[in-house]
Structures are given as structure tokens and as C-alpha cells.
C-alpha positions as protocol buffer text, in pm:
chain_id: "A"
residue {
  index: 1
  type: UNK
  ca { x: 2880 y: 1169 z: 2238 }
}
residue {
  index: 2
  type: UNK
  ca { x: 2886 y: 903 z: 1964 }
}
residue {
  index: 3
  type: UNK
  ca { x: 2537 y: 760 z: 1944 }
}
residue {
  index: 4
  type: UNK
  ca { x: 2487 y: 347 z: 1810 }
}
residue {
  index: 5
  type: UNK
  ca { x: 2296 y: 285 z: 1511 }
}
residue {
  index: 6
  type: UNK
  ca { x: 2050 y: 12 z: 1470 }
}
residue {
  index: 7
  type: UNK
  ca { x: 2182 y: -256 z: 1213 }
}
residue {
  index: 8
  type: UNK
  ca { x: 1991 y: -475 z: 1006 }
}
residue {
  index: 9
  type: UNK
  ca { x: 2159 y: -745 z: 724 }
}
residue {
  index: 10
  type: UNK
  ca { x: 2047 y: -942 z: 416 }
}
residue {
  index: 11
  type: UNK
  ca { x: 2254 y: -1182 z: 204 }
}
residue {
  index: 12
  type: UNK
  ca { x: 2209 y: -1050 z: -177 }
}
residue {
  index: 13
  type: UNK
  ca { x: 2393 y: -1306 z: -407 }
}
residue {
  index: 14
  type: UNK
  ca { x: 2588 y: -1439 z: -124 }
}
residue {
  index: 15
  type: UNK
  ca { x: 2708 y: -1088 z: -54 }
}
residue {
  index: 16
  type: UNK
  ca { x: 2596 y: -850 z: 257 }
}
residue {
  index: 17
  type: UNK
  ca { x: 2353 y: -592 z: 210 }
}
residue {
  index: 18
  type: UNK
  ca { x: 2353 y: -348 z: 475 }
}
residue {
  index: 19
  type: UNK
  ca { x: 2126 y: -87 z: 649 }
}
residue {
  index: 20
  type: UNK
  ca { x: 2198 y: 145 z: 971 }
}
residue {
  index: 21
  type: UNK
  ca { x: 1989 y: 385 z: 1067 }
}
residue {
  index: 22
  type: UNK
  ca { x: 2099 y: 647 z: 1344 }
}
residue {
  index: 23
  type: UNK
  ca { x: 1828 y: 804 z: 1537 }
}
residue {
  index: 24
  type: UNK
  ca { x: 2002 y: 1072 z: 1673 }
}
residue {
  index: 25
  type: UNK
  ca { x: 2009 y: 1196 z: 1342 }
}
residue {
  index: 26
  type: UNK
  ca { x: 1736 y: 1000 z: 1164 }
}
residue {
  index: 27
  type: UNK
  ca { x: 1965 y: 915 z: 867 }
}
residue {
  index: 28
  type: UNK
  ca { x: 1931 y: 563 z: 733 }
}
residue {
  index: 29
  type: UNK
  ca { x: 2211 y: 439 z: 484 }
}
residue {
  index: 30
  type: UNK
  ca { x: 2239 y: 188 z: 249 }
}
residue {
  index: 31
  type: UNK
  ca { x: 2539 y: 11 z: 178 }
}
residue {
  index: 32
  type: UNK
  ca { x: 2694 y: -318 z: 10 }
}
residue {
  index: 33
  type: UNK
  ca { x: 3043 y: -408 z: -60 }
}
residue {
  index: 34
  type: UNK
  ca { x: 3126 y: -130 z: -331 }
}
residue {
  index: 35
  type: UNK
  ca { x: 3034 y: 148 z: -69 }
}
residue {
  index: 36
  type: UNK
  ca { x: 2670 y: 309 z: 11 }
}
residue {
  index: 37
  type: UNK
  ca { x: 2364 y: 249 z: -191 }
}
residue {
  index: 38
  type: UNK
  ca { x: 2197 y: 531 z: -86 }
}
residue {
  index: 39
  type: UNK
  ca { x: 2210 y: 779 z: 226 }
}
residue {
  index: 40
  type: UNK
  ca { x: 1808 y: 895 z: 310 }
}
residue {
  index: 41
  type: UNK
  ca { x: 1800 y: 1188 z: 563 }
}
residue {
  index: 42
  type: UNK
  ca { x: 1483 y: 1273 z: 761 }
}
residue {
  index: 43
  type: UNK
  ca { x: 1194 y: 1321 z: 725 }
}
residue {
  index: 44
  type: UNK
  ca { x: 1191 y: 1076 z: 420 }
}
residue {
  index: 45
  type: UNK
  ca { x: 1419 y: 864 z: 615 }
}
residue {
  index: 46
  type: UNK
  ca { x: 1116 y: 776 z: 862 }
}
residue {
  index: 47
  type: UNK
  ca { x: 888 y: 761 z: 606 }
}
residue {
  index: 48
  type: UNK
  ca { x: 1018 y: 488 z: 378 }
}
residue {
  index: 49
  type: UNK
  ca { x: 1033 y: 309 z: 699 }
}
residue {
  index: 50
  type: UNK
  ca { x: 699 y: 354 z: 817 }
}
residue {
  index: 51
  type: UNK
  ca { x: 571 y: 275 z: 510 }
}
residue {
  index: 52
  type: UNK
  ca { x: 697 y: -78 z: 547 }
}
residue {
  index: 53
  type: UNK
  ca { x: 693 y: -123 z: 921 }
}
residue {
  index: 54
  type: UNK
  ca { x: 272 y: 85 z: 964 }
}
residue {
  index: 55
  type: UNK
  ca { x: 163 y: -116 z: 1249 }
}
residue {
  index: 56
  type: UNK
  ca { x: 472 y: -104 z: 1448 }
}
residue {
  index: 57
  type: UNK
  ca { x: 435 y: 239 z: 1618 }
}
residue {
  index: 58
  type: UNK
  ca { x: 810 y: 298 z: 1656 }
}
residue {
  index: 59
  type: UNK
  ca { x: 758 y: 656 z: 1581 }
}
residue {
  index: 60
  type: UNK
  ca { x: 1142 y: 787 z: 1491 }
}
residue {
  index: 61
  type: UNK
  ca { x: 1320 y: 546 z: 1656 }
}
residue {
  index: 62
  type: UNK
  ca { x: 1282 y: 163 z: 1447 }
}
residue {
  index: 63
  type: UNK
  ca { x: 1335 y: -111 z: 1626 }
}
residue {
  index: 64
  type: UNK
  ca { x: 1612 y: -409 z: 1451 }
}
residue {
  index: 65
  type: UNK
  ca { x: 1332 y: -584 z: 1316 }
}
residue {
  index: 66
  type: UNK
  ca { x: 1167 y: -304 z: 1191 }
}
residue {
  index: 67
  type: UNK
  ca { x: 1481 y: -202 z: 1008 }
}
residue {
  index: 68
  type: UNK
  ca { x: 1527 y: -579 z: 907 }
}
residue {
  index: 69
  type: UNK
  ca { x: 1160 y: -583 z: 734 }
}
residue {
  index: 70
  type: UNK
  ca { x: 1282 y: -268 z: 537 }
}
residue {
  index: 71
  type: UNK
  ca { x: 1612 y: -402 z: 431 }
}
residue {
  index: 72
  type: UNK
  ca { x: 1445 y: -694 z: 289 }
}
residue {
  index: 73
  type: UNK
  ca { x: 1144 y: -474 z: 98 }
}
residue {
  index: 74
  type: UNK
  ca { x: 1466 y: -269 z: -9 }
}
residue {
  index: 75
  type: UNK
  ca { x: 1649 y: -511 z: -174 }
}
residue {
  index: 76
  type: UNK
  ca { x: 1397 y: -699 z: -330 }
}
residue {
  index: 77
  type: UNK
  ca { x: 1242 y: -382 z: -511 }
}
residue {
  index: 78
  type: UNK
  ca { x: 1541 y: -176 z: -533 }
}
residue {
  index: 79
  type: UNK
  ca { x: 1702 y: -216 z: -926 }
}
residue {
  index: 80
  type: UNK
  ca { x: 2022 y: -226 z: -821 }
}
residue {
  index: 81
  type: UNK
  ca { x: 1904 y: -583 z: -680 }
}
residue {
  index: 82
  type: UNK
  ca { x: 1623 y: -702 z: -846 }
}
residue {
  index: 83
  type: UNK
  ca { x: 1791 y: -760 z: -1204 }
}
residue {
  index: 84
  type: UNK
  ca { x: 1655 y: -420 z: -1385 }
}
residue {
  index: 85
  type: UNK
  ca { x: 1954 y: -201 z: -1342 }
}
residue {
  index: 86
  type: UNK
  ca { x: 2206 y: -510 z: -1437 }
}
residue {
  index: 87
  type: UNK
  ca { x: 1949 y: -549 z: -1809 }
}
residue {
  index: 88
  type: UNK
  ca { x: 2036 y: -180 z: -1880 }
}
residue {
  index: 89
  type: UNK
  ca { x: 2415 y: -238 z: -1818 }
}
């Protein structure tokens, strides 16, 4: 049985940034146009999103908008976005 993941999107310098998370097996990726970002397994996988998303009480399974408020924390923390990885280039 093929489960669906939950999508979220943000534009990032008029590209796509995208995150799916599946909850069959709690794995939340990452990706942009070049490929993934970064694949997080379980348990951390539920904790980077609680951490943004504490009031929600989605337990293991995040709801779109939950995974939308992490995409957006993501990107505008992660390096790879924010300008710090592009200084050291």
C-alpha cells in the first residue's frame, strides 16, 4: 500500500522549495530543484516539527499547515537559503 505524503511549498528566489513528510514512515524531506536538501528520519523528524508547530498537538501526524509553518522557519534559517552558505562559496 503506497501511503500520501503531506506537501507543503515556499517560493525561494522565485524557485520552489519543497517539503513532504510521510507519516507512515515519519520521514520528512527536503528538496529544491537540484534534488533533496536534506532527508530527517524519526524521531528527529517529529521533533524539528514540533518545535515549530508546539501548540498544534498533531502528535506524529502534521497537518499541511503545520508542515507549511516549518517549511517557512526552514528556509529562512537554513544556510543554504539565508545567504551564509552562498558567502563561503
Amino acid at each position: 500500500m503506497r501511503s500520501r505524503s503531506i506537501r507543503a511549498e515556499v517560493l525561494f528566489d522565485s524557485q520552489p522549495i519543497l517539503a513532504h513528510f510521510w507519516p507512515s514512515t515519519g520521514q520528512l524531506v527536503i528538496s529544491d530543484r537540484d534534488g533533496i536538501v536534506e532527508a530527517i528520519l524519526p524521531p528527529d523528524s517529529w521533533i524539528a516539527l514540533a518545535v515549530v508547530n508546539a501548540g498544534s498537538g498533531w502528535g506524529t501526524r502534521p497537518t499541511s499547515a503545520d508542515l507549511q509553518g516549518f517549511l517557512e522557519r526552514y528556509v529562512a534559517t537554513h544556510s543554504r537559503f539565508n545567504g551564509t552558505e552562498r558567502e563561503r562559496l
